[in-house]
């Protein structure tokens, strides 16, 4: 073990190595319960807004159309109605 500890420590070269070493350095910080709850609520709000904006359909171009086929097999149906929001 003494031989291993006597080996020179690896030091990353260049500014990128120094930045990487600074980023990997352990840090300690403390939060009060109220601030921790506020931080968690803020992160949850950001995730919620990002998820909602990702699910909205965005048209690629004006007049761009995608054919959709609705198929219902109901031989005894007297009438059929299709209801929905097809243009956002």
PDB file of C-alpha atoms in Angstrom:
ATOM      1  CA  UNK A   1       0.000   0.000   0.000  1.00  0.00           C
ATOM      2  CA  UNK A   2       2.892   2.326   0.699  1.00  0.00           C
ATOM      3  CA  UNK A   3       4.039   1.889  -2.904  1.00  0.00           C
ATOM      4  CA  UNK A   4       0.586   2.907  -4.198  1.00  0.00           C
ATOM      5  CA  UNK A   5       0.375   6.027  -2.036  1.00  0.00           C
ATOM      6  CA  UNK A   6       3.887   7.026  -3.105  1.00  0.00           C
ATOM      7  CA  UNK A   7       2.814   7.237  -6.754  1.00  0.00           C
ATOM      8  CA  UNK A   8       2.255  10.789  -8.043  1.00  0.00           C
ATOM      9  CA  UNK A   9      -1.361  11.916  -8.111  1.00  0.00           C
ATOM     10  CA  UNK A  10      -2.973  12.255 -11.512  1.00  0.00           C
ATOM     11  CA  UNK A  11      -3.621  15.869 -12.396  1.00  0.00           C
ATOM     12  CA  UNK A  12      -5.709  16.747 -15.425  1.00  0.00           C
ATOM     13  CA  UNK A  13      -3.859  19.069 -17.766  1.00  0.00           C
ATOM     14  CA  UNK A  14      -5.201  22.293 -19.185  1.00  0.00           C
ATOM     15  CA  UNK A  15      -8.072  24.580 -18.314  1.00  0.00           C
ATOM     16  CA  UNK A  16     -10.696  21.958 -19.132  1.00  0.00           C
ATOM     17  CA  UNK A  17      -9.122  19.626 -16.579  1.00  0.00           C
ATOM     18  CA  UNK A  18      -9.148  22.368 -13.947  1.00  0.00           C
ATOM     19  CA  UNK A  19     -12.811  23.112 -14.647  1.00  0.00           C
ATOM     20  CA  UNK A  20     -13.665  19.410 -14.439  1.00  0.00           C
ATOM     21  CA  UNK A  21     -11.809  19.123 -11.112  1.00  0.00           C
ATOM     22  CA  UNK A  22     -13.668  22.165  -9.778  1.00  0.00           C
ATOM     23  CA  UNK A  23     -17.045  20.720 -10.846  1.00  0.00           C
ATOM     24  CA  UNK A  24     -16.315  17.354  -9.228  1.00  0.00           C
ATOM     25  CA  UNK A  25     -15.181  18.847  -5.900  1.00  0.00           C
ATOM     26  CA  UNK A  26     -17.563  17.862  -3.059  1.00  0.00           C
ATOM     27  CA  UNK A  27     -19.586  20.721  -1.619  1.00  0.00           C
ATOM     28  CA  UNK A  28     -21.822  20.979   1.420  1.00  0.00           C
ATOM     29  CA  UNK A  29     -24.892  23.164   1.602  1.00  0.00           C
ATOM     30  CA  UNK A  30     -27.860  23.344   3.935  1.00  0.00           C
ATOM     31  CA  UNK A  31     -31.504  24.138   3.250  1.00  0.00           C
ATOM     32  CA  UNK A  32     -34.252  24.907   5.700  1.00  0.00           C
ATOM     33  CA  UNK A  33     -37.360  22.723   5.323  1.00  0.00           C
ATOM     34  CA  UNK A  34     -39.316  25.670   3.904  1.00  0.00           C
ATOM     35  CA  UNK A  35     -36.672  26.434   1.294  1.00  0.00           C
ATOM     36  CA  UNK A  36     -36.369  22.745   0.420  1.00  0.00           C
ATOM     37  CA  UNK A  37     -40.122  22.546  -0.087  1.00  0.00           C
ATOM     38  CA  UNK A  38     -40.073  25.709  -2.209  1.00  0.00           C
ATOM     39  CA  UNK A  39     -37.230  24.289  -4.332  1.00  0.00           C
ATOM     40  CA  UNK A  40     -39.093  21.000  -4.818  1.00  0.00           C
ATOM     41  CA  UNK A  41     -42.275  22.874  -5.794  1.00  0.00           C
ATOM     42  CA  UNK A  42     -40.299  24.952  -8.298  1.00  0.00           C
ATOM     43  CA  UNK A  43     -38.750  21.873  -9.895  1.00  0.00           C
ATOM     44  CA  UNK A  44     -42.178  20.189 -10.045  1.00  0.00           C
ATOM     45  CA  UNK A  45     -43.674  23.279 -11.715  1.00  0.00           C
ATOM     46  CA  UNK A  46     -40.903  23.359 -14.324  1.00  0.00           C
ATOM     47  CA  UNK A  47     -41.393  19.651 -15.089  1.00  0.00           C
ATOM     48  CA  UNK A  48     -45.170  20.130 -15.302  1.00  0.00           C
ATOM     49  CA  UNK A  49     -44.893  23.072 -17.719  1.00  0.00           C
ATOM     50  CA  UNK A  50     -42.307  21.254 -19.837  1.00  0.00           C
ATOM     51  CA  UNK A  51     -44.490  18.133 -20.032  1.00  0.00           C
ATOM     52  CA  UNK A  52     -47.551  20.143 -21.056  1.00  0.00           C
ATOM     53  CA  UNK A  53     -45.706  22.053 -23.754  1.00  0.00           C
ATOM     54  CA  UNK A  54     -44.197  18.831 -25.132  1.00  0.00           C
ATOM     55  CA  UNK A  55     -47.633  17.251 -25.626  1.00  0.00           C
ATOM     56  CA  UNK A  56     -49.106  20.133 -27.639  1.00  0.00           C
ATOM     57  CA  UNK A  57     -49.270  19.498 -31.350  1.00  0.00           C
ATOM     58  CA  UNK A  58     -47.494  22.067 -33.466  1.00  0.00           C
ATOM     59  CA  UNK A  59     -48.412  22.250 -37.155  1.00  0.00           C
ATOM     60  CA  UNK A  60     -45.401  21.919 -39.399  1.00  0.00           C
ATOM     61  CA  UNK A  61     -46.683  24.122 -42.208  1.00  0.00           C
ATOM     62  CA  UNK A  62     -49.841  25.918 -43.233  1.00  0.00           C
ATOM     63  CA  UNK A  63     -52.129  23.550 -45.094  1.00  0.00           C
ATOM     64  CA  UNK A  64     -50.171  20.476 -44.006  1.00  0.00           C
ATOM     65  CA  UNK A  65     -52.667  17.633 -43.727  1.00  0.00           C
ATOM     66  CA  UNK A  66     -52.394  14.115 -42.403  1.00  0.00           C
ATOM     67  CA  UNK A  67     -55.089  11.684 -43.464  1.00  0.00           C
ATOM     68  CA  UNK A  68     -56.724   9.803 -40.605  1.00  0.00           C
ATOM     69  CA  UNK A  69     -59.134   6.911 -41.024  1.00  0.00           C
ATOM     70  CA  UNK A  70     -61.845   6.233 -38.452  1.00  0.00           C
ATOM     71  CA  UNK A  71     -63.228   2.719 -38.622  1.00  0.00           C
ATOM     72  CA  UNK A  72     -66.196   1.397 -36.677  1.00  0.00           C
ATOM     73  CA  UNK A  73     -67.610  -2.071 -37.127  1.00  0.00           C
ATOM     74  CA  UNK A  74     -71.183  -1.964 -35.808  1.00  0.00           C
ATOM     75  CA  UNK A  75     -73.539  -3.705 -38.226  1.00  0.00           C
ATOM     76  CA  UNK A  76     -76.653  -2.988 -36.118  1.00  0.00           C
ATOM     77  CA  UNK A  77     -75.955   0.724 -35.551  1.00  0.00           C
ATOM     78  CA  UNK A  78     -78.732   3.053 -36.721  1.00  0.00           C
ATOM     79  CA  UNK A  79     -76.510   6.134 -36.659  1.00  0.00           C
ATOM     80  CA  UNK A  80     -72.914   7.014 -35.761  1.00  0.00           C
ATOM     81  CA  UNK A  81     -71.470  10.360 -34.662  1.00  0.00           C
ATOM     82  CA  UNK A  82     -67.815  11.338 -34.423  1.00  0.00           C
ATOM     83  CA  UNK A  83     -66.973  14.139 -32.009  1.00  0.00           C
ATOM     84  CA  UNK A  84     -63.590  15.646 -31.279  1.00  0.00           C
ATOM     85  CA  UNK A  85     -61.162  18.505 -31.648  1.00  0.00           C
ATOM     86  CA  UNK A  86     -59.401  17.906 -34.944  1.00  0.00           C
ATOM     87  CA  UNK A  87     -57.697  21.255 -35.495  1.00  0.00           C
ATOM     88  CA  UNK A  88     -56.269  21.923 -32.008  1.00  0.00           C
TER      89      UNK A  88
END
